[in-house]
Amino acid sequence: MYYPNFKKLLGLSALALACGTQAFASLVSGPMLGPVEMREAKVWIQAEQASVVRIVYQPESGPGPIHSVPVETNPNFGNTATITLDRVEPGITYSYRVELNGELLPGSYRFETPVFFKDRMPPPDLRIAVGGAHYVIEEGYEPPYTILGGGYGIFSTILQNEPDLMIWAGNTAHLRDSDWASLSGYLKRYSTARSIPQLKNLLASVPQYAVWGTTDYGIGNLGRYASSRTQAEQAFKTFWPEPVNVTALDGVATRFRRADVEFFMLDIRSYRDDIPPPGELPLIIGNEQIEWLRQELIRSKATFKVIIAGAPILNPADNAANLSYASSEHTRLLQMLRDERISGLFFISGGKYYGELTRLVHANSYNLHDLTVGPVTANPVDDSEELNFFRMPGTSTFERHFALIDFTGPEEDRQITIRVLSMEGKELWTRNVKATELQPVE
């Protein structure tokens, strides 16, 4: 394990003393659990000022405490920091606290590392929560006579359903015209979206993962040629710690695994070119990302392979908000999945302000499903007239909502259960898909 040298610790101590006059009331938001793996976990915080932060953690039924390596918050990125807990082991529940400038802050939280089940036991059940567009009102930056967000109590409802992790399917920041011209603007917008008190317990208790959508990237349908591309990526990575950095790709694509489910999180912005020059075709996810996905899927031994994007993946409507808008690329992606005979595919998407389940029926392969999740706190829109011919009846959702997806059952009969719930936790609709239904045709 790496430990800072003595001079570095002296420097950190000096900074702590300099900041120590405001020991307790000094978090803007956090802590937030980021990716949690079998032997590593990440915790994100945002402080009011330059600070030194450690996480003090210990097994609930074992020795402790354990102190993380001290980390300085970064004043160039909103005084945020991501702290790595590298002394965790599989299948153990830990409690943790935040130490800021040498003082333990009030509040104790818990997380559980994934069980190391391979070749030892059947795959454990897994429950994930999925949320769509998140909009936080900020006085002075809203259009007149219009309220574009609300219902923040939905986050307590999500927490009450005890998910093992949460996925945000894009549009988590909702940039305004005031924000996208500077890195400071991006960081302030993300900070506002993150800091509402109703989010605190959910973020601190459930590992969080995210893909980005249109409003996390800029104003309008921007892509690879956006002047603000660097600031957009810096801000997103600052507020959403990655499970792994895919160095072979531009942008924010990543992947992770829990139980017998592997998640592949696509980037719909970094390769996007939907107004190409004459003679060229629109792109949204790019050839490099399709090839990365192909190789990852072929190597995966997971029962379920979940592909997540900040735009509908299977919706066939001719709309720039759908991946099918880049029709040639979209056809190539689906053909690749058929040619490689990938089993266990399931899709999750955001980018819309309503929800639905799309089912793409294949004559020579198994049916594909794409759960599009609408807004958690942004205003919903009734867009039932969009020509999604593959929308499953009874799944259109035109109110704020979230999804719970359970991966359950014995090893030989695993299944996905999809439930879409209202802000208050009322079940709006449910569907089941068995793993045996997600096998290539012989």
XYZ file of C-alpha atoms in Angstrom:
442
model
C 0.000 0.000 0.000
C 1.156 3.574 -0.696
C 1.524 6.003 2.195
C 2.405 9.708 1.784
C 5.932 10.562 2.912
C 6.551 12.485 6.104
C 7.023 15.862 4.398
C 3.752 15.431 2.560
C 1.942 14.684 5.818
C 3.454 17.808 7.379
C 2.147 19.843 4.452
C -1.304 18.347 4.816
C -1.273 19.039 8.560
C -0.343 22.656 7.947
C -3.236 23.030 5.511
C -5.571 21.451 8.043
C -4.491 23.937 10.694
C -5.010 26.805 8.253
C -8.565 25.608 7.551
C -9.380 24.402 11.049
C -11.424 27.374 12.134
C -14.518 25.909 10.421
C -14.202 22.252 11.292
C -17.823 21.161 11.277
C -20.009 23.268 8.987
C -17.749 22.780 6.003
C -19.277 20.283 3.585
C -21.216 21.570 0.600
C -22.380 18.051 -0.254
C -21.464 14.479 0.401
C -20.292 12.090 1.388
C -21.331 10.135 -1.694
C -20.497 6.501 -2.258
C -18.993 6.030 -5.693
C -18.058 2.661 -7.178
C -17.771 -0.101 -4.566
C -15.787 -3.168 -5.566
C -14.714 -6.293 -3.694
C -11.382 -4.802 -2.601
C -11.833 -1.074 -3.101
C -14.447 1.604 -2.534
C -14.562 5.291 -3.416
C -16.111 8.123 -1.430
C -16.673 11.604 -2.904
C -17.066 14.858 -0.964
C -17.284 18.580 -1.672
C -16.031 21.042 0.936
C -16.691 24.758 1.358
C -13.000 25.597 1.181
C -9.575 24.027 0.666
C -9.396 21.164 3.168
C -7.782 17.857 4.006
C -10.141 14.895 4.102
C -9.842 11.314 5.279
C -12.388 8.555 5.604
C -12.378 6.583 8.838
C -13.934 3.168 8.274
C -14.116 -0.264 9.832
C -15.915 -3.600 9.490
C -19.080 -3.642 11.570
C -18.052 -6.978 13.096
C -14.285 -6.650 13.123
C -11.259 -4.609 14.186
C -10.703 -0.984 13.332
C -10.697 1.839 12.705
C -8.926 2.138 9.343
C -7.851 5.547 8.044
C -7.675 6.312 4.341
C -4.747 8.227 2.903
C -5.342 11.986 3.441
C -6.477 13.812 0.301
C -6.549 17.550 -0.351
C -9.709 18.919 -1.913
C -9.074 20.508 -5.294
C -9.889 24.253 -5.361
C -9.776 24.219 -9.171
C -12.668 21.733 -9.228
C -15.066 23.081 -6.633
C -13.080 21.855 -3.591
C -14.061 18.272 -4.374
C -12.133 15.110 -3.570
C -12.516 11.404 -4.224
C -11.029 9.198 -1.517
C -10.107 5.581 -2.185
C -10.687 2.978 0.530
C -8.206 0.245 -0.415
C -8.369 -1.945 2.680
C -11.788 -3.485 2.185
C -12.549 -7.152 1.538
C -15.469 -8.908 -0.229
C -18.839 -9.473 1.390
C -18.309 -7.257 4.448
C -20.398 -4.396 5.793
C -18.385 -1.333 6.780
C -19.299 1.803 8.670
C -17.579 5.040 7.724
C -17.227 8.672 8.768
C -15.697 11.765 7.198
C -12.706 13.425 8.861
C -12.238 17.010 7.655
C -9.207 19.033 8.710
C -8.494 16.593 11.521
C -12.026 16.645 12.950
C -14.613 13.880 12.620
C -17.828 15.261 11.192
C -21.229 14.225 12.601
C -22.878 11.308 10.819
C -21.969 7.662 10.372
C -22.808 5.727 7.193
C -22.609 2.170 5.900
C -21.715 0.281 2.735
C -21.360 -3.373 1.809
C -18.754 -4.777 -0.558
C -19.855 -7.337 -3.192
C -19.651 -11.017 -2.282
C -16.900 -13.081 -3.944
C -19.255 -15.815 -5.124
C -17.578 -17.200 -8.255
C -17.142 -21.003 -8.101
C -18.216 -20.869 -4.444
C -21.957 -20.249 -4.359
C -24.872 -19.312 -6.621
C -24.912 -15.704 -7.807
C -26.472 -13.401 -5.214
C -29.610 -11.455 -5.988
C -29.124 -7.845 -7.025
C -31.422 -4.820 -6.910
C -30.591 -1.623 -8.775
C -32.423 1.688 -8.798
C -32.461 3.748 -11.999
C -33.242 7.444 -12.212
C -33.621 9.784 -15.167
C -33.517 13.567 -15.518
C -32.736 15.532 -12.349
C -33.511 19.266 -12.168
C -32.776 21.497 -9.166
C -34.263 24.987 -9.132
C -31.853 27.859 -8.491
C -33.259 31.323 -7.930
C -32.045 33.809 -10.513
C -31.388 31.183 -13.175
C -34.909 30.030 -13.990
C -37.243 31.178 -16.785
C -40.009 33.494 -15.540
C -43.336 32.042 -14.388
C -42.080 28.479 -14.882
C -41.150 25.770 -12.386
C -39.063 23.095 -14.094
C -38.218 20.814 -11.172
C -39.508 19.500 -7.868
C -40.602 16.405 -5.999
C -37.225 15.922 -4.308
C -38.753 13.582 -1.740
C -38.517 10.859 -4.402
C -34.953 10.210 -3.216
C -36.221 9.086 0.192
C -38.619 6.729 -1.579
C -35.750 5.237 -3.580
C -33.689 4.709 -0.413
C -36.607 3.027 1.357
C -36.607 0.355 -1.370
C -33.037 -0.654 -0.392
C -31.263 -0.852 -3.759
C -27.759 -2.318 -3.863
C -26.675 0.464 -6.212
C -28.142 3.342 -8.215
C -27.661 4.250 -11.872
C -28.342 7.747 -13.193
C -29.296 7.510 -16.869
C -28.241 11.014 -17.938
C -29.310 14.657 -17.571
C -28.182 14.896 -13.958
C -27.092 18.560 -14.047
C -29.334 20.511 -16.468
C -26.957 23.260 -17.567
C -28.370 26.739 -18.141
C -27.135 29.314 -20.674
C -25.202 30.889 -17.816
C -23.116 27.752 -17.244
C -21.672 26.180 -20.336
C -19.220 28.933 -21.363
C -16.835 28.265 -18.445
C -15.585 25.436 -16.255
C -16.696 27.438 -13.208
C -20.217 27.513 -14.627
C -20.265 23.747 -15.118
C -18.957 23.133 -11.603
C -21.478 25.503 -10.010
C -24.355 23.842 -11.856
C -23.260 20.336 -10.808
C -22.749 21.578 -7.262
C -26.284 22.989 -7.130
C -27.771 19.746 -8.467
C -25.822 17.666 -5.935
C -26.313 19.733 -2.780
C -30.057 19.492 -2.044
C -30.609 17.943 1.414
C -33.109 15.340 0.176
C -30.269 13.610 -1.707
C -27.869 13.286 1.205
C -28.847 9.943 2.727
C -29.284 8.221 -0.622
C -25.866 9.353 -1.857
C -24.132 8.408 1.394
C -25.658 4.926 1.653
C -25.965 3.553 -1.913
C -23.135 3.305 -4.494
C -23.788 5.732 -7.353
C -22.994 5.344 -11.079
C -23.877 7.674 -13.956
C -23.817 8.211 -17.706
C -24.218 11.670 -19.165
C -26.944 13.100 -21.359
C -27.592 16.231 -23.396
C -27.947 18.653 -20.474
C -24.783 17.399 -18.726
C -22.734 18.258 -21.802
C -23.917 21.687 -22.910
C -26.821 23.573 -24.412
C -28.349 22.005 -27.515
C -27.378 18.780 -29.217
C -23.604 19.198 -28.938
C -21.043 16.514 -29.775
C -17.394 15.925 -30.541
C -16.837 19.420 -31.999
C -18.295 21.297 -29.026
C -15.984 24.092 -27.898
C -16.845 23.305 -24.276
C -16.111 19.597 -24.575
C -13.115 19.625 -22.211
C -14.974 21.510 -19.491
C -17.972 19.191 -19.840
C -15.845 16.087 -19.353
C -13.864 17.565 -16.466
C -17.040 18.555 -14.627
C -18.754 15.200 -15.131
C -15.734 13.205 -13.959
C -15.298 15.547 -10.998
C -18.790 14.819 -9.685
C -19.166 11.192 -10.830
C -16.147 8.988 -9.937
C -15.570 6.337 -12.606
C -15.505 2.591 -11.912
C -12.610 2.358 -14.389
C -11.017 4.766 -16.835
C -11.167 3.278 -20.353
C -7.979 4.786 -21.757
C -8.603 3.400 -25.253
C -11.620 5.717 -25.665
C -12.374 9.409 -25.517
C -14.913 10.599 -23.007
C -16.661 8.847 -20.144
C -17.505 5.287 -21.265
C -16.858 2.755 -18.510
C -17.941 -0.604 -17.115
C -18.389 -2.508 -13.839
C -19.774 -5.809 -12.540
C -22.031 -6.837 -9.666
C -23.188 -10.396 -8.980
C -23.741 -12.076 -12.380
C -24.562 -8.756 -14.073
C -22.049 -6.711 -16.058
C -22.806 -3.078 -16.865
C -21.461 -1.259 -19.939
C -21.967 2.512 -19.759
C -21.846 4.266 -23.129
C -20.834 7.820 -23.998
C -23.322 9.447 -26.394
C -21.509 12.788 -26.654
C -17.770 12.442 -27.225
C -18.112 10.838 -30.678
C -21.356 12.509 -31.698
C -21.611 14.258 -35.091
C -25.231 14.576 -36.166
C -24.594 17.335 -38.744
C -21.754 15.740 -40.734
C -20.384 17.207 -43.986
C -21.972 16.172 -47.295
C -21.368 12.543 -48.169
C -20.861 11.439 -44.546
C -23.331 9.864 -42.154
C -24.309 10.962 -38.636
C -22.488 9.369 -35.695
C -23.497 9.168 -32.052
C -21.408 6.500 -30.337
C -18.612 6.088 -32.894
C -16.786 3.116 -34.401
C -14.183 3.007 -31.612
C -16.826 2.687 -28.919
C -18.708 -0.018 -30.814
C -15.477 -1.991 -31.132
C -14.701 -1.542 -27.429
C -18.208 -2.751 -26.588
C -17.877 -5.734 -28.939
C -14.682 -6.925 -27.313
C -15.968 -6.394 -23.790
C -19.190 -8.288 -24.499
C -17.361 -11.225 -26.068
C -15.102 -11.529 -23.013
C -17.934 -11.199 -20.520
C -19.096 -14.350 -18.734
C -21.940 -12.574 -16.942
C -25.476 -13.974 -17.142
C -26.822 -10.495 -17.889
C -25.041 -7.830 -19.921
C -26.684 -4.456 -19.342
C -25.892 -1.653 -21.807
C -26.662 1.843 -20.517
C -26.824 5.091 -22.503
C -28.084 8.622 -21.982
C -30.381 8.258 -25.017
C -32.890 5.560 -26.060
C -31.061 2.665 -27.661
C -33.840 0.708 -29.397
C -36.463 3.413 -30.029
C -36.771 3.540 -33.865
C -38.326 7.038 -34.120
C -36.427 9.506 -36.329
C -35.445 11.840 -33.516
C -31.992 13.263 -32.749
C -32.558 12.276 -29.102
C -32.487 8.558 -30.100
C -29.482 6.480 -31.128
C -31.450 5.396 -34.194
C -31.012 8.923 -35.589
C -27.565 7.759 -36.705
C -29.306 4.989 -38.649
C -26.273 3.407 -40.300
C -24.323 3.287 -37.058
C -27.364 2.017 -35.166
C -27.816 -0.809 -37.686
C -24.125 -1.684 -37.349
C -24.411 -1.856 -33.558
C -27.434 -4.180 -33.636
C -25.898 -6.323 -36.369
C -22.733 -6.696 -34.297
C -24.759 -7.957 -31.351
C -26.490 -10.520 -33.562
C -23.317 -11.623 -35.367
C -21.394 -12.159 -32.147
C -24.333 -14.088 -30.657
C -24.206 -12.173 -27.395
C -26.519 -13.648 -24.770
C -28.193 -11.906 -21.835
C -28.519 -8.423 -23.328
C -30.689 -5.823 -21.627
C -30.683 -2.067 -22.279
C -31.290 0.911 -19.974
C -31.566 4.441 -21.335
C -32.339 8.003 -20.313
C -32.529 11.256 -22.220
C -36.321 11.444 -22.336
C -38.852 13.171 -20.121
C -41.190 10.201 -20.077
C -40.642 6.498 -19.555
C -41.395 3.357 -21.556
C -40.234 -0.168 -22.267
C -39.233 -0.849 -25.866
C -39.138 -4.416 -27.184
C -37.419 -5.100 -30.487
C -38.709 -8.387 -31.913
C -36.268 -10.419 -34.002
C -37.166 -13.211 -36.379
C -33.720 -14.847 -36.220
C -32.602 -13.903 -32.701
C -34.083 -13.222 -29.290
C -36.102 -10.108 -28.460
C -34.235 -7.092 -27.095
C -35.600 -4.853 -24.327
C -34.735 -1.227 -23.603
C -36.047 0.379 -20.417
C -36.177 4.140 -20.956
C -36.444 5.910 -17.604
C -38.036 9.346 -17.460
C -37.414 12.162 -14.973
C -36.935 11.790 -11.241
C -37.267 15.512 -10.486
C -37.443 17.326 -13.856
C -40.872 18.023 -15.329
C -42.386 15.055 -17.180
C -43.657 15.416 -20.741
C -46.478 13.499 -22.441
C -44.826 12.490 -25.715
C -47.030 9.509 -26.454
C -47.282 10.519 -30.108
C -43.631 9.746 -30.848
C -43.691 6.882 -33.329
C -42.014 4.193 -31.267
C -43.636 1.187 -32.912
C -41.865 -1.131 -30.460
C -43.216 0.444 -27.254
C -44.758 -2.239 -25.062
C -48.404 -1.479 -24.244
C -49.023 -0.257 -20.730
C -45.476 0.987 -20.100
C -45.771 4.659 -21.073
C -45.060 6.747 -17.964
C -45.802 10.475 -17.985
C -45.064 11.391 -14.374
C -41.950 11.593 -12.210
C -40.782 8.086 -11.455
C -37.872 5.711 -10.925
C -37.235 2.065 -11.742
C -36.230 -0.880 -9.605
C -34.648 -3.785 -11.451
C -34.139 -7.083 -9.617
C -31.863 -9.852 -10.872
C -33.004 -12.930 -8.972
C -33.562 -16.665 -9.015
C -31.533 -19.873 -8.835
C -28.432 -20.105 -11.008
C -30.196 -22.145 -13.675
C -33.291 -19.915 -13.774
C -32.238 -16.289 -13.332
C -34.637 -13.525 -14.300
C -34.986 -9.752 -14.514
C -37.959 -8.114 -12.795
C -38.603 -4.515 -13.848
C -40.794 -2.313 -11.686
C -41.515 1.346 -12.339
C -42.631 3.303 -9.268
C -44.118 6.747 -8.683
C -42.633 9.443 -6.469
C -44.578 8.017 -3.530
C -43.512 4.430 -4.229
C -46.701 3.247 -5.943
C -46.047 0.556 -8.541
C -47.030 1.874 -11.978
C -46.184 -1.236 -13.998
C -44.014 -4.348 -13.885
C -42.570 -6.863 -16.373
C -40.392 -9.984 -16.132
C -37.718 -11.251 -18.523
C -36.074 -14.636 -17.958
C -32.422 -15.286 -18.743
C -33.542 -18.259 -20.821
C -35.376 -15.794 -23.111
C -32.124 -13.932 -23.797
C -30.277 -16.676 -25.649
C -29.256 -16.661 -29.328
C -31.343 -18.830 -31.614
C -29.637 -22.125 -32.427
